[in-house]
CSV table of N, CA and C in Angstrom, one decimal:
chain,number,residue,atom,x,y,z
A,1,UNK,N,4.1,-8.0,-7.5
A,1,UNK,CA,3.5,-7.7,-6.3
A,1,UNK,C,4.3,-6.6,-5.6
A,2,UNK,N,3.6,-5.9,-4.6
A,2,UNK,CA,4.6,-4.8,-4.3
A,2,UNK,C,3.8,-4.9,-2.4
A,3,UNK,N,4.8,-4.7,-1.6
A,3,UNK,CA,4.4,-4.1,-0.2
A,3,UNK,C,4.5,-2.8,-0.5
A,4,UNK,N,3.6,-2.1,0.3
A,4,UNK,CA,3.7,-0.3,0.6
A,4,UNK,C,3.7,-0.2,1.9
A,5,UNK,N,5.1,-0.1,2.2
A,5,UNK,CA,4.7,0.4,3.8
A,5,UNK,C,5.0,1.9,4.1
A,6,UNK,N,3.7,2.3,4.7
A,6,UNK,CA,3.9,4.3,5.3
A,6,UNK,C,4.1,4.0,6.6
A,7,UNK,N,5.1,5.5,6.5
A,7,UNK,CA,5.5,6.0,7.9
A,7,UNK,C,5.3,7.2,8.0
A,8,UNK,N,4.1,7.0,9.4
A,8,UNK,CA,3.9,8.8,9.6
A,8,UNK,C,4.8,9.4,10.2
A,9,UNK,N,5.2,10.7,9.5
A,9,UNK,CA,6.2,11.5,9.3
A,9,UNK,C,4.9,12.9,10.9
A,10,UNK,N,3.8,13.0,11.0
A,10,UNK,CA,3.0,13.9,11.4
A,10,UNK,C,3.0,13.3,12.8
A,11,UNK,N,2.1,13.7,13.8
A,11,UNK,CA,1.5,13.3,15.2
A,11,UNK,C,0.2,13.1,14.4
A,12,UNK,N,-0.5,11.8,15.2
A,12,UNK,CA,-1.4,11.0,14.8
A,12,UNK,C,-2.7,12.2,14.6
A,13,UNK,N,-2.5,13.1,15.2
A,13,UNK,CA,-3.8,13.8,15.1
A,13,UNK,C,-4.1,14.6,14.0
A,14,UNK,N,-2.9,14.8,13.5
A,14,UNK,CA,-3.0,15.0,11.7
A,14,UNK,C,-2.8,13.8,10.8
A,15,UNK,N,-2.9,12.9,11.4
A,15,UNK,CA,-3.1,11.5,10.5
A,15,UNK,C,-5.2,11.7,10.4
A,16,UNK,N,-5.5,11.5,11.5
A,16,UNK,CA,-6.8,12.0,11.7
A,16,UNK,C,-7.5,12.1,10.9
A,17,UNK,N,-7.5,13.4,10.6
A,17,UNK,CA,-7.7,14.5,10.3
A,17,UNK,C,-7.7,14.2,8.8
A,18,UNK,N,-6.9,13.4,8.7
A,18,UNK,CA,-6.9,13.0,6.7
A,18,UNK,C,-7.4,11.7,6.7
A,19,UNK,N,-7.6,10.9,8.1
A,19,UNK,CA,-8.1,9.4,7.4
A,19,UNK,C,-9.3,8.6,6.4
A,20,UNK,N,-10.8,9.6,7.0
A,20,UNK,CA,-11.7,9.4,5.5
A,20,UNK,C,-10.4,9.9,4.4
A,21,UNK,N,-10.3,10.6,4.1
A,21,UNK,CA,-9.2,11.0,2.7
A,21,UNK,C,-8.9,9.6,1.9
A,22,UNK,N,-8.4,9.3,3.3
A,22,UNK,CA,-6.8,8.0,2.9
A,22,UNK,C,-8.1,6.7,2.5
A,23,UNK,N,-9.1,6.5,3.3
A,23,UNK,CA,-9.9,5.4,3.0
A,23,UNK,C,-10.7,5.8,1.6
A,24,UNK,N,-10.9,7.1,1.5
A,24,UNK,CA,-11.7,6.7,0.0
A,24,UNK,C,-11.0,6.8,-1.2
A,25,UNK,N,-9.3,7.1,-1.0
A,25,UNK,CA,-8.4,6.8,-2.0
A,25,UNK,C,-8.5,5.3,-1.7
A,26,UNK,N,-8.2,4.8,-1.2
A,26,UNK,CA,-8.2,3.1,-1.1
A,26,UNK,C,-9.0,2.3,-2.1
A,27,UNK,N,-10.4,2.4,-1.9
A,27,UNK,CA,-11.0,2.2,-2.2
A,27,UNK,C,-11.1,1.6,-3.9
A,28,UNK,N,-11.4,3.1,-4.3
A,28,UNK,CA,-11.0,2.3,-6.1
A,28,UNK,C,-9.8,1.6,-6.1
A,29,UNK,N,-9.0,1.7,-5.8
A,29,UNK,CA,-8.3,0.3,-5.7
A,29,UNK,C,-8.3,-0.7,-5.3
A,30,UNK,N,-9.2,-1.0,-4.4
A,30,UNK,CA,-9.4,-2.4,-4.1
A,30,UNK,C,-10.1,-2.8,-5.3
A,31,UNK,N,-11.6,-1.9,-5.1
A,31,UNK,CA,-12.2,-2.5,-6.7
A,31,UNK,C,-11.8,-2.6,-7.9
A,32,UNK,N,-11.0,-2.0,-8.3
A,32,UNK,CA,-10.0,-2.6,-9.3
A,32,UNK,C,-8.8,-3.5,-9.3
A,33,UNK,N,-8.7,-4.2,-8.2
A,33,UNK,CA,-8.0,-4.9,-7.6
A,33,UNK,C,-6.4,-5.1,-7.5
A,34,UNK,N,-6.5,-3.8,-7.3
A,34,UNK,CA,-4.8,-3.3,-7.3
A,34,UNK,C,-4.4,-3.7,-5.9
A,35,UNK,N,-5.3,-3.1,-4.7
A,35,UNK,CA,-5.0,-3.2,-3.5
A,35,UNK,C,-5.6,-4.6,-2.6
A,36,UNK,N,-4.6,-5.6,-2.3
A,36,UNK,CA,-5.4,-6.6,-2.1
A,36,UNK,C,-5.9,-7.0,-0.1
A,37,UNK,N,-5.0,-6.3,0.1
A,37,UNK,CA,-5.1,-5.9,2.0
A,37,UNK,C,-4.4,-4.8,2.5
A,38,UNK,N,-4.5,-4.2,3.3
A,38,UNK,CA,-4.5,-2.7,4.0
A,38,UNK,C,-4.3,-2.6,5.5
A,39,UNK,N,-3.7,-2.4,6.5
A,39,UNK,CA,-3.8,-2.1,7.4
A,39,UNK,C,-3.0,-1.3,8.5
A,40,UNK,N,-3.5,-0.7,9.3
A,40,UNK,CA,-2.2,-0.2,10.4
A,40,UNK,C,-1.0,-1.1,11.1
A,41,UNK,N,0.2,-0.5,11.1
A,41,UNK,CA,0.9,-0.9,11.6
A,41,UNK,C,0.6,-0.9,14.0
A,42,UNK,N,1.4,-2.5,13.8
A,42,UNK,CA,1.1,-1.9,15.7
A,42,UNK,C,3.0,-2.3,16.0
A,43,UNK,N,2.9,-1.3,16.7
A,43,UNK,CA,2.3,0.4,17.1
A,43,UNK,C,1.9,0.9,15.7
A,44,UNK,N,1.4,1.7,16.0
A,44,UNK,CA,0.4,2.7,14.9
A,44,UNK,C,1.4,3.8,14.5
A,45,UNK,N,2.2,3.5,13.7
A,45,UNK,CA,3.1,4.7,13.2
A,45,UNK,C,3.3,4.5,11.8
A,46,UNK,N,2.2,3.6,11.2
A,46,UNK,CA,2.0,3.9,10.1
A,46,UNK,C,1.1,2.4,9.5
A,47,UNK,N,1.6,2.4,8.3
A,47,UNK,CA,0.2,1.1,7.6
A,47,UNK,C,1.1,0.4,6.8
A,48,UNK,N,0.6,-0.9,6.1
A,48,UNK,CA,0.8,-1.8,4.9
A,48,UNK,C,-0.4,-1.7,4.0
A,49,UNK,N,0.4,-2.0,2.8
A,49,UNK,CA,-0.9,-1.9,1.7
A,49,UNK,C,-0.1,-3.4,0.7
A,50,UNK,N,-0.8,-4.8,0.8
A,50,UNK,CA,-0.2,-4.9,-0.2
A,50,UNK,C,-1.3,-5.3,-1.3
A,51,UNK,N,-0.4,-5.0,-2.5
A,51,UNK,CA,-0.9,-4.4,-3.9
A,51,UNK,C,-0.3,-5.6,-4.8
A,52,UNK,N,-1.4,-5.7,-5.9
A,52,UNK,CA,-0.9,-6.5,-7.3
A,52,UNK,C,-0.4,-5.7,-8.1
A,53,UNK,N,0.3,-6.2,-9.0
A,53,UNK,CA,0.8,-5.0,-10.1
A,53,UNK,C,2.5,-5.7,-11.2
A,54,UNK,N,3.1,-4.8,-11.3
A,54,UNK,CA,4.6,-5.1,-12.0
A,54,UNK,C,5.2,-4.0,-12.6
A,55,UNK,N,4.6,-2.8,-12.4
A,55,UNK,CA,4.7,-1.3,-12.9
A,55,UNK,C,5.3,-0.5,-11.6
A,56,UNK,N,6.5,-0.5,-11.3
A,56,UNK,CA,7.2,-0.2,-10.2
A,56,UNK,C,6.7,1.9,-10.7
A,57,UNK,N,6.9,2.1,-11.3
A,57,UNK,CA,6.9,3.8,-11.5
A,57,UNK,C,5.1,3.9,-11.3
A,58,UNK,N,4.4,3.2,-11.9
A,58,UNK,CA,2.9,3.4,-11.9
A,58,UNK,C,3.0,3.2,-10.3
A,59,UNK,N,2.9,1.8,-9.6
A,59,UNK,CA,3.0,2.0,-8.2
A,59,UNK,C,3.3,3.5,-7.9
A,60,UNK,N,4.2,3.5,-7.7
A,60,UNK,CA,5.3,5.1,-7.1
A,60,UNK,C,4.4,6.0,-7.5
A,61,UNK,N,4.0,6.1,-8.6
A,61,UNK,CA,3.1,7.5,-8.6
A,61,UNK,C,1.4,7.5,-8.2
A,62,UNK,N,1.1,6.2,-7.9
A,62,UNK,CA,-0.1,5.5,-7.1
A,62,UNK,C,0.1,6.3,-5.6
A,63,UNK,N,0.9,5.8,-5.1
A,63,UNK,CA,1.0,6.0,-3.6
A,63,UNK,C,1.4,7.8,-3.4
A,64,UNK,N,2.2,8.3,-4.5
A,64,UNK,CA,2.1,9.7,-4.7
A,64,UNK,C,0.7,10.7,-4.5
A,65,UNK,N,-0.4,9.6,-5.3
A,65,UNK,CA,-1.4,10.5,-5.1
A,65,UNK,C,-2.6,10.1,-3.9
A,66,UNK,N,-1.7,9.3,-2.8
A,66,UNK,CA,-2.5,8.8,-1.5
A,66,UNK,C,-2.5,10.6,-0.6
A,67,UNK,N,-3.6,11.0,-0.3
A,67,UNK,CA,-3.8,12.0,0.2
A,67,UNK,C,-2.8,12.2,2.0
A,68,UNK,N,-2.1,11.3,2.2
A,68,UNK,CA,-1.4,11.0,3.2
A,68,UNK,C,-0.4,11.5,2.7
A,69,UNK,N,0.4,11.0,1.6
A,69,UNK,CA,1.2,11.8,0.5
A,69,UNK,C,1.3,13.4,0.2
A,70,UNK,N,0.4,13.4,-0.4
A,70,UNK,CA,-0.1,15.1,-0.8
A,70,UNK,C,-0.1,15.7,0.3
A,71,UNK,N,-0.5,15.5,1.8
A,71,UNK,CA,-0.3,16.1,3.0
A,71,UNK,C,0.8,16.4,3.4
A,72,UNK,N,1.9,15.3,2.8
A,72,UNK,CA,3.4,15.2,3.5
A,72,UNK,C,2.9,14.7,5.1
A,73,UNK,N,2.2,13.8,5.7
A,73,UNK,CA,2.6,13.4,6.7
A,73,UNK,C,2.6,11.5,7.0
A,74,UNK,N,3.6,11.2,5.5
A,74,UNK,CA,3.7,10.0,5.5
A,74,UNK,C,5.0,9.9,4.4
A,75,UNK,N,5.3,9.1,5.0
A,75,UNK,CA,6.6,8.6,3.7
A,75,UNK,C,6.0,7.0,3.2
A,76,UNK,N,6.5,6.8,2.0
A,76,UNK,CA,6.4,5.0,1.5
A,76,UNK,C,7.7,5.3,1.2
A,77,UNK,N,7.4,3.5,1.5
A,77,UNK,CA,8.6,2.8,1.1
A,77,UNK,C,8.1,1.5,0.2
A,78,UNK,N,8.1,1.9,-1.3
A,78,UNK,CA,7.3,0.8,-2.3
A,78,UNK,C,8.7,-0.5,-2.3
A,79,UNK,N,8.2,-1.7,-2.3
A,79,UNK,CA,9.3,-3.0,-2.0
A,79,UNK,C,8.5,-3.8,-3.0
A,80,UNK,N,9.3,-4.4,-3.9
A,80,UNK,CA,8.6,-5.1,-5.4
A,80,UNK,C,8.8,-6.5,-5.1
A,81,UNK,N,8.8,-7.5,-5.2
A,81,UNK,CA,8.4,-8.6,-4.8
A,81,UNK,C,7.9,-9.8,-5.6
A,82,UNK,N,8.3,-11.0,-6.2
A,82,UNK,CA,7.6,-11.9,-6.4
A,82,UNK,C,7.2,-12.7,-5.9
A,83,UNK,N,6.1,-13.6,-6.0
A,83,UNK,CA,5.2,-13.9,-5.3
A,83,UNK,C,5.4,-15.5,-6.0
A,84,UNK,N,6.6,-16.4,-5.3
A,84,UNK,CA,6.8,-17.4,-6.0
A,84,UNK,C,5.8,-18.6,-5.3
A,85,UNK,N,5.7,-18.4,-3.9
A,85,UNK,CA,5.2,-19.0,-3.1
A,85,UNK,C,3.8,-18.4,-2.5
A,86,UNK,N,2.1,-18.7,-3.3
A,86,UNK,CA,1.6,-18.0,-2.1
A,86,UNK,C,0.2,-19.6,-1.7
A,87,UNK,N,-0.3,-18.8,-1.3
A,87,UNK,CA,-1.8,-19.5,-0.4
A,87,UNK,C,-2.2,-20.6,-1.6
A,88,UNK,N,-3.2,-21.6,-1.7
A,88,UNK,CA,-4.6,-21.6,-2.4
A,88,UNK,C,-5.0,-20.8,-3.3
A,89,UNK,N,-5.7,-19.9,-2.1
A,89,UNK,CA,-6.6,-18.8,-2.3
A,89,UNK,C,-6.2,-17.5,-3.1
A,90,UNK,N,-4.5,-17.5,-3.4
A,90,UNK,CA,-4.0,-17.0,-4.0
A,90,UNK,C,-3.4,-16.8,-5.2
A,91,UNK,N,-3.4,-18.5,-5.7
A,91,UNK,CA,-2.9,-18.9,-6.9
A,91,UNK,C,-3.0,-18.0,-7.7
A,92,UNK,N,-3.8,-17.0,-7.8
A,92,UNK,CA,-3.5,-16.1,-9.1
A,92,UNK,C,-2.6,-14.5,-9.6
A,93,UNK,N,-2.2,-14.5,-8.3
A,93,UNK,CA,-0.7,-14.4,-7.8
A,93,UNK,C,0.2,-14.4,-8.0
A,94,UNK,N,0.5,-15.8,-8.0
A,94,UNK,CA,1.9,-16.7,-8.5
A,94,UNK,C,2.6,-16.2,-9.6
A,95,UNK,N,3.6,-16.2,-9.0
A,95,UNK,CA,4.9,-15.1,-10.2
A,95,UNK,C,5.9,-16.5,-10.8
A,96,UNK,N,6.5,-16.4,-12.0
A,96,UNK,CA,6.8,-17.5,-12.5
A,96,UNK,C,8.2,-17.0,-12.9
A,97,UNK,N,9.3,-16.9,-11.7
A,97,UNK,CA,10.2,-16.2,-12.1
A,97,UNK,C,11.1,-16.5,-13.1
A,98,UNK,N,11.7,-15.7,-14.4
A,98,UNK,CA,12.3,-16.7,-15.3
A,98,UNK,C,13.4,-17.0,-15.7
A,99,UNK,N,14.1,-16.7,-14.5
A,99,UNK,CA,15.5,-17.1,-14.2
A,99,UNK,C,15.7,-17.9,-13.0
């Protein structure tokens, strides 16, 4: 599992200005269910994305090609994570760490 947290690096009005962009990159990922929730940070100085996965470099070059990225007015910070504990609704999730 990975958190992606951005930080806009821009003034919000060139965040703007790219956010369809940033939403219909999202997108195929949710439906392929890489991306499992999304949202702005409050204050609004940037977002969370968190994502399924175990491919630390595939992540990193995932969020490379987030058009908020390619703009340069966002930095990530990709944080890898197992998911020893989650919901119910989550169980499929569950990381079985093996150490």
């Amino acid at each position: 599992m990975f958190v992606l947290e951005l930080t806009y690096t821009a003034p919000l009005e060139r965040i703007e200005e790219l956010i369809a962009d940033h939403v219909a990159w999202l997108k195929p990922q949710y439906e392929a269910g890489v991306f499992l929730m999304s949202g702005r940070k409050d204050p609004r100085d940037g977002g969370l994305i968190i994502a399924a996965g175990d491919d630390r470099a595939a992540m990193e070059e995932l969020v490379a090609s987030d058009p908020f990225s390619v703009a340069g007015v966002c930095e990530y910070r990709v944080t890898q994570f197992l998911a020893t504990n989650v919901a119910p609704a989550l169980e499929q999730f569950r990381d079985q760490p093996s150490v």
